[in-house]
């Protein structure tokens, strides 16, 4: 199973919005509504930000939102803040043989 | 609170073995599927292995199949990863993570495994 495709980097100024894409296939992203997104600050463990494509765990600001169209999922962060600067990874369920596949990660820089 | 704490990482020679542990607390461990996920230095996340709540169902990534074995002890709230025939490309921080529905939450802080002669 190949990794999901994410842009290596994105950037935005405080207060702006950015969108990170995550492209897979009909066997993973397109086949299931089980896409999740994780935020990782340097030297820290990943933290769940979005699950089931668009649901937010309690405690995650509503500035974070997720969506999906076909084989591509997206994470949108609105009202960018300095603390949003981190790496972001998407993950999708991919069926029973190799259940989970991650994206390569996107580095978000807040200018 | 829900907590996962990994241990057992270290420096090992190519071809060697290592056993990682993950101690769970703050939730009913036996109710949840668990996974190991790794991150090579400066690289992205790679799912390695998962085990069902009872231990009866196990899946491994192709990259570790035949070399790594996941197991659990529900009586001791512990998850394990037995790693054999280690290679340089297995060098990574290894995280244990609880599977909650179709997501990983939370993750442990990770333990570093370095395979080098």
mmCIF file of C-alpha atoms in Angstrom:
data_model
loop_
_atom_site.group_PDB
_atom_site.id
_atom_site.type_symbol
_atom_site.label_atom_id
_atom_site.label_comp_id
_atom_site.label_asym_id
_atom_site.label_seq_id
_atom_site.Cartn_x
_atom_site.Cartn_y
_atom_site.Cartn_z
ATOM 1 C CA UNK A 1 0.000 0.000 0.000
ATOM 2 C CA UNK A 2 1.516 3.350 -1.046
ATOM 3 C CA UNK A 3 1.551 6.317 1.255
ATOM 4 C CA UNK A 4 -1.071 8.981 0.750
ATOM 5 C CA UNK A 5 0.149 12.093 -1.086
ATOM 6 C CA UNK A 6 0.413 15.374 0.802
ATOM 7 C CA UNK A 7 2.190 18.609 -0.154
ATOM 8 C CA UNK A 8 5.606 18.820 1.522
ATOM 9 C CA UNK A 9 4.878 22.293 2.880
ATOM 10 C CA UNK A 10 2.272 25.029 3.113
ATOM 11 C CA UNK A 11 2.406 28.444 4.700
ATOM 12 C CA UNK A 12 0.148 31.279 5.722
ATOM 13 C CA UNK A 13 0.079 34.456 7.758
ATOM 14 C CA UNK A 14 -1.652 34.765 11.116
ATOM 15 C CA UNK A 15 -5.394 35.061 10.655
ATOM 16 C CA UNK A 16 -5.383 33.524 7.195
ATOM 17 C CA UNK A 17 -6.676 30.100 6.162
ATOM 18 C CA UNK A 18 -4.691 27.225 4.712
ATOM 19 C CA UNK A 19 -5.784 23.902 3.263
ATOM 20 C CA UNK A 20 -3.722 20.727 3.227
ATOM 21 C CA UNK A 21 -4.673 18.044 0.735
ATOM 22 C CA UNK A 22 -4.302 14.288 1.086
ATOM 23 C CA UNK A 23 -4.698 12.213 -2.063
ATOM 24 C CA UNK A 24 -5.162 8.474 -2.073
ATOM 25 C CA UNK A 25 -7.070 5.950 -4.121
ATOM 26 C CA UNK A 26 -10.468 4.289 -4.186
ATOM 27 C CA UNK A 27 -8.945 1.593 -1.953
ATOM 28 C CA UNK A 28 -8.316 3.961 0.920
ATOM 29 C CA UNK A 29 -9.427 7.621 1.042
ATOM 30 C CA UNK A 30 -12.095 7.197 -1.619
ATOM 31 C CA UNK A 31 -13.401 3.912 -0.288
ATOM 32 C CA UNK A 32 -14.027 4.731 3.349
ATOM 33 C CA UNK A 33 -15.090 7.707 5.451
ATOM 34 C CA UNK A 34 -12.298 6.940 7.913
ATOM 35 C CA UNK A 35 -9.789 9.707 7.281
ATOM 36 C CA UNK A 36 -8.071 11.218 10.305
ATOM 37 C CA UNK A 37 -5.598 14.058 10.698
ATOM 38 C CA UNK A 38 -2.769 14.410 13.223
ATOM 39 C CA UNK A 39 -0.751 17.413 14.359
ATOM 40 C CA UNK A 40 2.842 16.892 15.445
ATOM 41 C CA UNK A 41 5.059 19.514 17.006
ATOM 42 C CA UNK A 42 8.837 18.913 16.947
ATOM 43 C CA UNK A 43 9.878 16.213 19.382
ATOM 44 C CA UNK A 44 6.299 15.497 20.405
ATOM 45 C CA UNK A 45 3.843 12.686 19.799
ATOM 46 C CA UNK A 46 1.145 13.139 17.162
ATOM 47 C CA UNK A 47 -2.195 14.505 18.335
ATOM 48 C CA UNK A 48 -5.569 13.676 16.795
ATOM 49 C CA UNK A 49 -7.193 16.741 15.231
ATOM 50 C CA UNK A 50 -9.878 15.350 12.890
ATOM 51 C CA UNK A 51 -11.459 11.894 12.537
ATOM 52 C CA UNK A 52 -14.072 10.272 10.312
ATOM 53 C CA UNK A 53 -13.217 12.881 7.640
ATOM 54 C CA UNK A 54 -14.763 15.866 9.394
ATOM 55 C CA UNK A 55 -15.350 15.237 13.096
ATOM 56 C CA UNK A 56 -13.426 17.130 15.752
ATOM 57 C CA UNK A 57 -12.428 15.590 19.095
ATOM 58 C CA UNK A 58 -13.355 17.597 22.144
ATOM 59 C CA UNK A 59 -10.763 20.240 22.871
ATOM 60 C CA UNK A 60 -9.745 20.796 19.243
ATOM 61 C CA UNK A 61 -10.592 24.347 18.143
ATOM 62 C CA UNK A 62 -13.322 24.733 15.522
ATOM 63 C CA UNK A 63 -10.739 26.515 13.374
ATOM 64 C CA UNK A 64 -9.785 23.023 12.255
ATOM 65 C CA UNK A 65 -12.101 21.345 9.750
ATOM 66 C CA UNK A 66 -11.950 18.380 7.425
ATOM 67 C CA UNK A 67 -13.632 17.334 4.206
ATOM 68 C CA UNK A 68 -13.362 14.804 1.412
ATOM 69 C CA UNK A 69 -14.125 14.680 -2.292
ATOM 70 C CA UNK A 70 -13.495 11.488 -4.195
ATOM 71 C CA UNK A 71 -10.007 10.213 -3.436
ATOM 72 C CA UNK A 72 -8.804 13.468 -1.846
ATOM 73 C CA UNK A 73 -9.290 14.561 1.739
ATOM 74 C CA UNK A 74 -8.522 18.048 3.003
ATOM 75 C CA UNK A 75 -7.704 19.718 6.290
ATOM 76 C CA UNK A 76 -8.487 23.421 6.537
ATOM 77 C CA UNK A 77 -7.147 25.610 9.295
ATOM 78 C CA UNK A 78 -8.771 29.010 9.506
ATOM 79 C CA UNK A 79 -7.664 31.990 11.585
ATOM 80 C CA UNK A 80 -4.069 30.722 11.631
ATOM 81 C CA UNK A 81 -2.217 31.115 14.907
ATOM 82 C CA UNK A 82 1.467 30.795 15.669
ATOM 83 C CA UNK A 83 0.894 27.598 17.644
ATOM 84 C CA UNK A 84 -0.565 25.918 14.566
ATOM 85 C CA UNK A 85 2.937 25.714 13.091
ATOM 86 C CA UNK A 86 3.613 21.979 13.040
ATOM 87 C CA UNK A 87 3.667 18.904 10.830
ATOM 88 C CA UNK A 88 0.304 17.486 9.792
ATOM 89 C CA UNK A 89 -0.350 13.914 8.729
ATOM 90 C CA UNK A 90 -3.423 12.366 7.188
ATOM 91 C CA UNK A 91 -4.317 8.728 7.707
ATOM 92 C CA UNK A 92 -6.910 6.499 6.078
ATOM 93 C CA UNK A 93 -8.307 3.067 6.693
ATOM 94 C CA UNK A 94 -7.365 0.909 3.715
ATOM 95 C CA UNK A 95 -9.118 -2.393 4.212
ATOM 96 C CA UNK A 96 -8.442 -5.478 6.260
ATOM 97 C CA UNK A 97 -5.127 -6.592 4.675
ATOM 98 C CA UNK A 98 -3.123 -3.432 5.372
ATOM 99 C CA UNK A 99 -5.551 -1.496 7.542
ATOM 100 C CA UNK A 100 -3.835 1.857 7.838
ATOM 101 C CA UNK A 101 -1.942 4.146 5.488
ATOM 102 C CA UNK A 102 -0.466 7.538 6.347
ATOM 103 C CA UNK A 103 0.381 10.526 4.235
ATOM 104 C CA UNK A 104 3.959 11.714 3.970
ATOM 105 C CA UNK A 105 3.272 14.762 6.116
ATOM 106 C CA UNK A 106 2.979 18.498 5.480
ATOM 107 C CA UNK A 107 4.995 21.141 7.273
ATOM 108 C CA UNK A 108 2.844 24.178 8.066
ATOM 109 C CA UNK A 109 4.740 27.429 8.509
ATOM 110 C CA UNK A 110 2.980 30.419 10.035
ATOM 111 C CA UNK A 111 4.735 33.444 8.550
ATOM 112 C CA UNK B 1 -6.222 10.428 32.562
ATOM 113 C CA UNK B 2 -5.623 8.172 29.589
ATOM 114 C CA UNK B 3 -1.915 7.516 29.268
ATOM 115 C CA UNK B 4 0.403 5.318 27.216
ATOM 116 C CA UNK B 5 4.072 4.981 28.140
ATOM 117 C CA UNK B 6 6.515 3.135 25.892
ATOM 118 C CA UNK B 7 9.812 1.633 26.983
ATOM 119 C CA UNK B 8 12.458 -0.785 25.773
ATOM 120 C CA UNK B 9 14.081 1.165 22.985
ATOM 121 C CA UNK B 10 17.822 1.424 22.551
ATOM 122 C CA UNK B 11 20.820 0.678 20.359
ATOM 123 C CA UNK B 12 20.951 -2.757 18.744
ATOM 124 C CA UNK B 13 23.168 -4.298 16.076
ATOM 125 C CA UNK B 14 21.786 -5.344 12.686
ATOM 126 C CA UNK B 15 20.259 -8.790 12.971
ATOM 127 C CA UNK B 16 19.571 -8.303 16.660
ATOM 128 C CA UNK B 17 16.364 -8.365 18.651
ATOM 129 C CA UNK B 18 14.505 -6.015 20.945
ATOM 130 C CA UNK B 19 11.211 -6.013 22.828
ATOM 131 C CA UNK B 20 9.230 -2.824 23.224
ATOM 132 C CA UNK B 21 6.587 -2.369 25.912
ATOM 133 C CA UNK B 22 3.694 0.032 26.257
ATOM 134 C CA UNK B 23 2.041 0.505 29.649
ATOM 135 C CA UNK B 24 -1.553 1.701 29.503
ATOM 136 C CA UNK B 25 -3.505 3.463 32.225
ATOM 137 C CA UNK B 26 -6.648 5.505 32.685
ATOM 138 C CA UNK B 27 -8.924 3.317 30.555
ATOM 139 C CA UNK B 28 -10.116 -0.274 30.237
ATOM 140 C CA UNK B 29 -7.227 -1.612 28.193
ATOM 141 C CA UNK B 30 -8.934 -4.875 27.304
ATOM 142 C CA UNK B 31 -11.721 -3.021 25.456
ATOM 143 C CA UNK B 32 -9.484 -1.498 22.805
ATOM 144 C CA UNK B 33 -7.535 -2.442 19.706
ATOM 145 C CA UNK B 34 -3.943 -1.189 19.887
ATOM 146 C CA UNK B 35 -1.322 -0.348 17.273
ATOM 147 C CA UNK B 36 2.375 0.326 16.906
ATOM 148 C CA UNK B 37 3.323 3.183 14.579
ATOM 149 C CA UNK B 38 6.888 4.266 13.820
ATOM 150 C CA UNK B 39 8.659 7.360 12.548
ATOM 151 C CA UNK B 40 12.142 7.197 11.079
ATOM 152 C CA UNK B 41 14.337 10.228 11.839
ATOM 153 C CA UNK B 42 13.109 13.208 9.833
ATOM 154 C CA UNK B 43 10.494 11.076 8.084
ATOM 155 C CA UNK B 44 6.755 10.505 8.189
ATOM 156 C CA UNK B 45 4.584 8.100 10.127
ATOM 157 C CA UNK B 46 4.334 4.427 9.201
ATOM 158 C CA UNK B 47 1.769 2.042 10.681
ATOM 159 C CA UNK B 48 3.540 -1.147 11.802
ATOM 160 C CA UNK B 49 1.144 -3.542 13.492
ATOM 161 C CA UNK B 50 -2.187 -3.833 15.264
ATOM 162 C CA UNK B 51 -3.808 -6.268 17.639
ATOM 163 C CA UNK B 52 -7.468 -6.716 18.493
ATOM 164 C CA UNK B 53 -8.775 -6.229 22.021
ATOM 165 C CA UNK B 54 -8.638 -9.943 22.820
ATOM 166 C CA UNK B 55 -5.417 -10.558 20.913
ATOM 167 C CA UNK B 56 -7.090 -12.932 18.502
ATOM 168 C CA UNK B 57 -6.604 -10.757 15.427
ATOM 169 C CA UNK B 58 -3.247 -9.357 14.350
ATOM 170 C CA UNK B 59 -2.115 -7.517 11.229
ATOM 171 C CA UNK B 60 1.397 -6.391 10.279
ATOM 172 C CA UNK B 61 2.774 -4.082 7.633
ATOM 173 C CA UNK B 62 4.580 -5.873 4.817
ATOM 174 C CA UNK B 63 7.825 -4.156 5.850
ATOM 175 C CA UNK B 64 7.916 -6.047 9.180
ATOM 176 C CA UNK B 65 6.015 -9.235 8.351
ATOM 177 C CA UNK B 66 7.831 -12.317 9.604
ATOM 178 C CA UNK B 67 10.180 -10.252 11.788
ATOM 179 C CA UNK B 68 7.969 -8.331 14.243
ATOM 180 C CA UNK B 69 5.298 -9.789 16.535
ATOM 181 C CA UNK B 70 2.741 -7.752 18.414
ATOM 182 C CA UNK B 71 1.220 -9.119 21.608
ATOM 183 C CA UNK B 72 -0.639 -7.919 24.685
ATOM 184 C CA UNK B 73 -1.260 -8.839 28.303
ATOM 185 C CA UNK B 74 -4.685 -7.516 29.262
ATOM 186 C CA UNK B 75 -4.189 -8.522 32.886
ATOM 187 C CA UNK B 76 -1.179 -6.218 33.073
ATOM 188 C CA UNK B 77 -2.539 -3.483 30.779
ATOM 189 C CA UNK B 78 0.481 -3.892 28.551
ATOM 190 C CA UNK B 79 1.225 -3.996 24.833
ATOM 191 C CA UNK B 80 4.409 -5.424 23.358
ATOM 192 C CA UNK B 81 6.331 -5.452 20.101
ATOM 193 C CA UNK B 82 8.876 -8.206 19.674
ATOM 194 C CA UNK B 83 11.337 -7.219 16.970
ATOM 195 C CA UNK B 84 13.725 -9.720 15.400
ATOM 196 C CA UNK B 85 16.203 -9.587 12.503
ATOM 197 C CA UNK B 86 16.454 -5.845 12.903
ATOM 198 C CA UNK B 87 17.726 -3.766 9.979
ATOM 199 C CA UNK B 88 19.101 -0.252 9.697
ATOM 200 C CA UNK B 89 15.819 0.825 8.107
ATOM 201 C CA UNK B 90 13.960 -0.151 11.291
ATOM 202 C CA UNK B 91 15.633 2.776 13.065
ATOM 203 C CA UNK B 92 12.770 4.969 14.256
ATOM 204 C CA UNK B 93 10.778 6.291 17.155
ATOM 205 C CA UNK B 94 8.130 3.687 17.915
ATOM 206 C CA UNK B 95 4.777 4.889 19.235
ATOM 207 C CA UNK B 96 1.989 2.831 20.695
ATOM 208 C CA UNK B 97 -1.491 4.194 20.072
ATOM 209 C CA UNK B 98 -5.012 3.285 21.109
ATOM 210 C CA UNK B 99 -7.465 2.657 18.303
ATOM 211 C CA UNK B 100 -10.714 4.437 19.125
ATOM 212 C CA UNK B 101 -13.185 3.791 16.358
ATOM 213 C CA UNK B 102 -11.273 4.457 13.170
ATOM 214 C CA UNK B 103 -8.578 6.684 14.620
ATOM 215 C CA UNK B 104 -5.515 6.683 16.861
ATOM 216 C CA UNK B 105 -6.048 8.492 20.144
ATOM 217 C CA UNK B 106 -4.035 8.937 22.224
ATOM 218 C CA UNK B 107 -0.418 8.180 21.382
ATOM 219 C CA UNK B 108 2.423 7.483 23.754
ATOM 220 C CA UNK B 109 5.528 9.664 23.855
ATOM 221 C CA UNK B 110 7.516 7.137 21.820
ATOM 222 C CA UNK B 111 10.685 5.122 22.308
ATOM 223 C CA UNK B 112 13.713 5.354 20.019
ATOM 224 C CA UNK B 113 15.144 2.238 18.402
ATOM 225 C CA UNK B 114 18.515 2.605 16.692
ATOM 226 C CA UNK B 115 19.867 -0.243 14.582
ATOM 227 C CA UNK B 116 23.552 0.255 13.921
ATOM 228 C CA UNK B 117 26.819 -1.623 14.153
#
